[in-house]
Amino acid sequence: MKKSAWTFILAAAMLLAGCASPEKPPRPAEELLEQLPATPDMAVSSDEKVLPELMNSAAEAAAARYMDSGFRVLQQEDTGLARDVLVFCDGSVFYRIETDLDAYTGDWNNTFVPALASDGKTQTNINASGTGQGQLAVVNVFERDPVYNGTPKDMMARPLAETISCNGLEIMEAYPSSFAAWKETGTDAEGTPTVTVHWTIPDRDGLTSTLSKSRFSKTGNIFPVENDFSFTLKREGEDWILQNWSTGSGTGTVTDQGLEADEAFWTDCFGNPPAVGEILTLPE
């Protein structure tokens, strides 16, 4: 066989194996922000994946910022639901503990707490329900294939990217031209530069129709009908760190304050898994 034929076969094999070229590194947030217009009337849809890339970039920067401390996602829905998601890593193990509470009544009896710990190979789940203020009854404990994998930083970034994209990041990456975005620059109370990214779905019915004929047909258009979304980044050195967001149906923020007791509690809980029916008393 001629050398040129061997070269062609080798190139084809590398392409099929995903080795034809190295994966491009993610573009920095600064570069992505420069591509967004500064006024809403200039916001246009594009085949460029600027919006989902920017969401991933912001989530990754925040994950790096909070890698040692962990962080808490606090979200308030217009329906009165208060969502508290604790995210942290202990060594190579990733933890995600979600608490959904009725913010109007503070009633723990209707609270459900799904918690998981993953090393990227195996995931342990502890599901519990509220029995009173600060107390949980264990519903079940089981292992499964991991939902979260990759490096610890990858796993920490994902809950943030999911939150600010309304869990629609894969849809955005598949159909970027269905979304439009623009930016609003400013400063916070300390004079630190900030930028708020506003995004919308210009043709909601069109996106719904497109999704109905795609691999997303089972989930459909999952974005809130308010169609008014945003997230705000704050400049820290060379990075833009996620500060807060609006999902149209609620608002949220991220913090690294007051996590030590909760992180120690859940690390111990997964290290010594509780029995079904056992009552857990959360740290005050």
Short mmCIF file of C-alpha atoms in Angstrom, two decimals:
data_model
loop_
_atom_site.label_atom_id
_atom_site.label_comp_id
_atom_site.label_asym_id
_atom_site.label_seq_id
_atom_site.Cartn_x
_atom_site.Cartn_y
_atom_site.Cartn_z
CA MET A 1 0.00 0.00 0.00
CA LYS A 2 1.27 3.46 -0.86
CA LYS A 3 2.43 5.77 1.89
CA SER A 4 -0.28 8.32 1.04
CA ALA A 5 -2.98 5.68 1.55
CA TRP A 6 -1.54 4.73 4.94
CA THR A 7 -1.46 8.42 5.87
CA PHE A 8 -5.12 8.79 4.93
CA ILE A 9 -6.16 5.73 6.98
CA LEU A 10 -4.18 6.92 10.00
CA ALA A 11 -5.70 10.39 9.78
CA ALA A 12 -9.20 8.91 9.52
CA ALA A 13 -8.60 6.66 12.52
CA MET A 14 -7.37 9.59 14.59
CA LEU A 15 -10.43 11.62 13.62
CA LEU A 16 -12.83 8.85 14.63
CA ALA A 17 -10.99 8.46 17.93
CA GLY A 18 -11.24 12.17 18.62
CA CYS A 19 -7.48 12.66 18.27
CA ALA A 20 -7.36 14.73 15.12
CA SER A 21 -6.60 17.89 17.07
CA PRO A 22 -6.23 18.81 20.72
CA GLU A 23 -9.29 20.27 22.43
CA LYS A 24 -9.29 24.05 22.44
CA PRO A 25 -8.84 25.61 25.87
CA PRO A 26 -11.83 27.65 27.07
CA ARG A 27 -11.72 31.30 26.13
CA PRO A 28 -11.21 33.73 29.04
CA ALA A 29 -14.24 35.63 30.29
CA GLU A 30 -12.64 38.95 29.29
CA GLU A 31 -12.56 37.88 25.65
CA LEU A 32 -16.13 36.57 25.75
CA LEU A 33 -17.49 39.71 27.42
CA GLU A 34 -15.95 41.85 24.69
CA GLN A 35 -18.17 40.09 22.16
CA LEU A 36 -21.40 41.11 23.91
CA PRO A 37 -23.11 44.38 22.91
CA ALA A 38 -23.61 47.08 25.53
CA THR A 39 -27.29 47.83 24.86
CA PRO A 40 -30.37 45.57 24.67
CA ASP A 41 -31.41 46.86 21.25
CA MET A 42 -28.13 45.50 19.86
CA ALA A 43 -28.54 42.05 21.42
CA VAL A 44 -28.61 39.53 18.62
CA SER A 45 -28.61 35.76 18.33
CA SER A 46 -25.47 34.08 17.04
CA ASP A 47 -24.16 30.65 16.16
CA GLU A 48 -21.17 31.55 18.34
CA LYS A 49 -21.42 29.80 21.71
CA VAL A 50 -20.47 32.95 23.60
CA LEU A 51 -23.25 32.76 26.21
CA PRO A 52 -22.78 29.12 27.31
CA GLU A 53 -18.99 29.56 27.19
CA LEU A 54 -19.26 32.60 29.41
CA MET A 55 -21.46 30.73 31.87
CA ASN A 56 -18.94 27.90 32.03
CA SER A 57 -16.06 30.37 32.37
CA ALA A 58 -17.80 32.20 35.24
CA ALA A 59 -18.61 28.92 37.00
CA GLU A 60 -15.04 27.65 36.63
CA ALA A 61 -13.58 30.90 37.97
CA ALA A 62 -15.92 30.77 40.97
CA ALA A 63 -15.06 27.11 41.59
CA ALA A 64 -11.35 27.97 41.58
CA ARG A 65 -12.02 30.93 43.91
CA TYR A 66 -13.91 28.74 46.41
CA MET A 67 -11.92 25.54 45.93
CA ASP A 68 -10.55 25.50 49.49
CA SER A 69 -13.57 26.89 51.32
CA GLY A 70 -16.49 25.49 49.35
CA PHE A 71 -19.56 27.65 48.75
CA ARG A 72 -23.27 27.88 49.31
CA VAL A 73 -25.82 28.71 46.60
CA LEU A 74 -28.77 30.61 48.07
CA GLN A 75 -31.78 30.98 45.79
CA GLN A 76 -35.16 32.55 46.48
CA GLU A 77 -38.01 31.62 44.15
CA ASP A 78 -41.04 33.83 43.59
CA THR A 79 -43.20 30.90 44.72
CA GLY A 80 -41.71 31.18 48.22
CA LEU A 81 -39.30 28.27 47.87
CA ALA A 82 -35.90 28.90 49.42
CA ARG A 83 -33.17 26.68 47.98
CA ASP A 84 -29.87 26.20 49.80
CA VAL A 85 -27.20 24.14 48.02
CA LEU A 86 -23.94 23.43 49.87
CA VAL A 87 -21.05 22.52 47.55
CA PHE A 88 -17.53 21.60 48.64
CA CYS A 89 -14.66 19.16 48.15
CA ASP A 90 -12.74 17.19 50.75
CA GLY A 91 -9.65 15.91 48.97
CA SER A 92 -10.87 14.28 45.77
CA VAL A 93 -14.44 13.78 47.04
CA PHE A 94 -17.15 16.19 45.88
CA TYR A 95 -20.20 16.93 48.03
CA ARG A 96 -23.52 18.51 47.06
CA ILE A 97 -26.27 18.92 49.66
CA GLU A 98 -29.52 20.61 48.68
CA THR A 99 -32.20 21.88 51.06
CA ASP A 100 -35.53 23.17 49.73
CA LEU A 101 -37.50 25.07 52.39
CA ASP A 102 -40.77 27.00 52.36
CA ALA A 103 -39.40 30.48 53.00
CA TYR A 104 -42.81 31.83 54.07
CA THR A 105 -43.49 29.35 56.87
CA GLY A 106 -40.02 27.94 57.57
CA ASP A 107 -41.78 24.57 57.86
CA TRP A 108 -39.16 21.83 58.00
CA ASN A 109 -41.82 19.10 57.87
CA ASN A 110 -42.12 19.57 54.11
CA THR A 111 -38.38 19.79 53.52
CA PHE A 112 -36.55 17.23 51.38
CA VAL A 113 -32.77 17.05 51.45
CA PRO A 114 -30.99 15.09 48.69
CA ALA A 115 -27.27 14.83 49.47
CA LEU A 116 -24.51 13.18 47.46
CA ALA A 117 -20.79 12.52 47.63
CA SER A 118 -18.79 11.50 44.55
CA ASP A 119 -15.17 10.69 43.85
CA GLY A 120 -15.90 10.64 40.11
CA LYS A 121 -16.12 6.84 40.08
CA THR A 122 -18.75 6.05 42.69
CA GLN A 123 -21.50 8.24 44.07
CA THR A 124 -23.20 7.79 47.44
CA ASN A 125 -26.63 9.34 47.98
CA ILE A 126 -28.30 10.10 51.30
CA ASN A 127 -31.88 11.29 50.98
CA ALA A 128 -33.62 12.70 54.04
CA SER A 129 -36.81 14.57 54.94
CA GLY A 130 -37.46 17.18 57.59
CA THR A 131 -39.08 16.13 60.86
CA GLY A 132 -38.71 19.42 62.72
CA GLN A 133 -36.55 22.49 62.90
CA GLY A 134 -33.00 21.45 62.01
CA GLN A 135 -33.75 17.72 62.07
CA LEU A 136 -33.84 15.19 59.25
CA ALA A 137 -35.02 11.59 59.03
CA VAL A 138 -32.98 9.40 56.67
CA VAL A 139 -35.19 8.02 53.87
CA ASN A 140 -32.61 5.94 52.00
CA VAL A 141 -28.88 5.49 51.43
CA PHE A 142 -27.55 4.01 48.20
CA GLU A 143 -24.71 4.00 45.68
CA ARG A 144 -25.01 4.68 41.96
CA ASP A 145 -22.98 5.73 38.95
CA PRO A 146 -21.78 9.30 39.43
CA VAL A 147 -23.82 12.18 38.07
CA TYR A 148 -20.87 14.48 38.71
CA ASN A 149 -17.42 13.53 37.45
CA GLY A 150 -14.17 15.06 36.26
CA THR A 151 -11.71 16.95 38.43
CA PRO A 152 -12.86 18.36 41.79
CA LYS A 153 -12.92 21.84 40.21
CA ASP A 154 -15.03 20.54 37.30
CA MET A 155 -17.52 19.05 39.74
CA MET A 156 -17.69 22.24 41.83
CA ALA A 157 -18.25 24.40 38.75
CA ARG A 158 -21.13 22.38 37.37
CA PRO A 159 -23.82 23.29 39.99
CA LEU A 160 -23.13 26.97 39.35
CA ALA A 161 -23.32 26.60 35.56
CA GLU A 162 -26.55 24.62 35.95
CA THR A 163 -28.08 27.28 38.20
CA ILE A 164 -27.37 30.38 36.12
CA SER A 165 -28.43 28.62 32.91
CA CYS A 166 -31.71 27.36 34.45
CA ASN A 167 -30.35 23.83 33.86
CA GLY A 168 -30.36 24.56 30.14
CA LEU A 169 -26.64 24.69 29.37
CA GLU A 170 -26.74 21.70 26.99
CA ILE A 171 -29.62 23.26 25.07
CA MET A 172 -27.68 26.53 24.79
CA GLU A 173 -24.62 24.70 23.49
CA ALA A 174 -26.72 22.78 20.95
CA TYR A 175 -28.78 25.77 19.73
CA PRO A 176 -26.78 28.94 20.56
CA SER A 177 -28.61 31.03 17.94
CA SER A 178 -31.85 30.61 19.94
CA PHE A 179 -30.46 32.91 22.67
CA ALA A 180 -29.51 36.59 22.70
CA ALA A 181 -27.41 38.45 25.27
CA TRP A 182 -26.06 41.88 26.14
CA LYS A 183 -23.95 43.32 28.99
CA GLU A 184 -24.29 46.15 31.50
CA THR A 185 -21.08 47.39 33.12
CA GLY A 186 -20.80 49.12 36.48
CA THR A 187 -19.10 49.09 39.89
CA ASP A 188 -20.09 47.80 43.34
CA ALA A 189 -20.16 49.80 46.59
CA GLU A 190 -16.38 49.44 46.93
CA GLY A 191 -15.76 50.65 43.39
CA THR A 192 -14.86 47.19 42.03
CA PRO A 193 -15.79 46.68 38.36
CA THR A 194 -18.86 44.53 37.74
CA VAL A 195 -20.68 43.36 34.64
CA THR A 196 -24.22 42.04 34.43
CA VAL A 197 -25.00 39.74 31.50
CA HIS A 198 -28.66 39.83 30.44
CA TRP A 199 -30.01 37.06 28.20
CA THR A 200 -33.32 36.14 26.61
CA ILE A 201 -34.95 33.70 24.19
CA PRO A 202 -36.15 35.90 21.27
CA ASP A 203 -38.38 33.22 19.75
CA ARG A 204 -39.61 31.00 22.56
CA ASP A 205 -42.17 29.17 20.41
CA GLY A 206 -39.50 28.52 17.79
CA LEU A 207 -37.15 27.02 20.37
CA THR A 208 -39.96 24.86 21.75
CA SER A 209 -40.66 23.55 18.24
CA THR A 210 -36.97 22.88 17.61
CA LEU A 211 -36.56 20.99 20.88
CA SER A 212 -39.63 18.83 20.19
CA LYS A 213 -37.79 17.32 17.20
CA SER A 214 -34.44 16.89 18.94
CA ARG A 215 -32.78 14.76 21.59
CA PHE A 216 -34.31 17.20 24.10
CA SER A 217 -37.86 16.22 23.14
CA LYS A 218 -38.53 14.57 26.52
CA THR A 219 -37.57 17.63 28.55
CA GLY A 220 -38.73 20.27 26.06
CA ASN A 221 -38.38 23.97 26.74
CA ILE A 222 -37.41 24.00 30.42
CA PHE A 223 -36.69 27.74 30.67
CA PRO A 224 -39.02 29.85 32.88
CA VAL A 225 -41.72 31.66 30.93
CA GLU A 226 -40.66 35.05 32.35
CA ASN A 227 -37.87 35.07 29.73
CA ASP A 228 -35.80 37.66 31.60
CA PHE A 229 -32.49 36.27 32.85
CA SER A 230 -29.20 37.70 34.07
CA PHE A 231 -26.06 37.02 36.09
CA THR A 232 -23.53 39.44 37.57
CA LEU A 233 -19.75 39.01 37.64
CA LYS A 234 -17.26 40.89 39.82
CA ARG A 235 -13.66 41.56 38.89
CA GLU A 236 -11.08 39.87 41.15
CA GLY A 237 -7.57 40.24 39.78
CA GLU A 238 -7.61 38.74 36.30
CA ASP A 239 -10.84 36.81 36.88
CA TRP A 240 -14.54 37.59 36.75
CA ILE A 241 -16.23 35.87 39.73
CA LEU A 242 -19.94 35.04 39.83
CA GLN A 243 -21.83 37.13 42.41
CA ASN A 244 -25.57 36.77 41.85
CA TRP A 245 -28.18 35.98 39.21
CA SER A 246 -31.84 36.18 38.26
CA THR A 247 -33.64 33.27 36.63
CA GLY A 248 -36.82 35.14 35.80
CA SER A 249 -38.71 33.29 38.53
CA GLY A 250 -36.29 34.03 41.35
CA THR A 251 -32.91 35.39 42.40
CA GLY A 252 -29.78 33.85 43.86
CA THR A 253 -26.32 34.50 45.20
CA VAL A 254 -23.20 32.57 46.16
CA THR A 255 -21.30 32.85 49.45
CA ASP A 256 -18.43 31.14 51.27
CA GLN A 257 -19.38 32.34 54.76
CA GLY A 258 -20.24 30.07 57.71
CA LEU A 259 -19.70 26.70 56.04
CA GLU A 260 -17.23 24.93 58.35
CA ALA A 261 -19.72 23.24 60.70
CA ASP A 262 -21.99 22.03 57.89
CA GLU A 263 -19.07 20.72 55.83
CA ALA A 264 -17.69 18.80 58.84
CA PHE A 265 -21.16 17.37 59.56
CA TRP A 266 -21.73 16.03 56.04
CA THR A 267 -18.16 14.75 55.64
CA ASP A 268 -18.67 12.69 58.80
CA CYS A 269 -22.16 11.65 57.71
CA PHE A 270 -20.91 10.17 54.43
CA GLY A 271 -17.86 8.68 56.16
CA ASN A 272 -20.21 6.82 58.53
CA PRO A 273 -23.47 6.47 56.55
CA PRO A 274 -26.61 6.59 58.75
CA ALA A 275 -29.28 3.92 58.88
CA VAL A 276 -32.68 4.37 57.24
CA GLY A 277 -34.98 6.08 59.72
CA GLU A 278 -32.14 7.58 61.73
CA ILE A 279 -32.66 11.15 62.89
CA LEU A 280 -29.94 13.63 61.94
CA THR A 281 -29.56 16.88 63.87
CA LEU A 282 -27.97 19.57 61.74
CA PRO A 283 -25.43 22.04 63.15
CA GLU A 284 -26.92 25.30 64.41
#
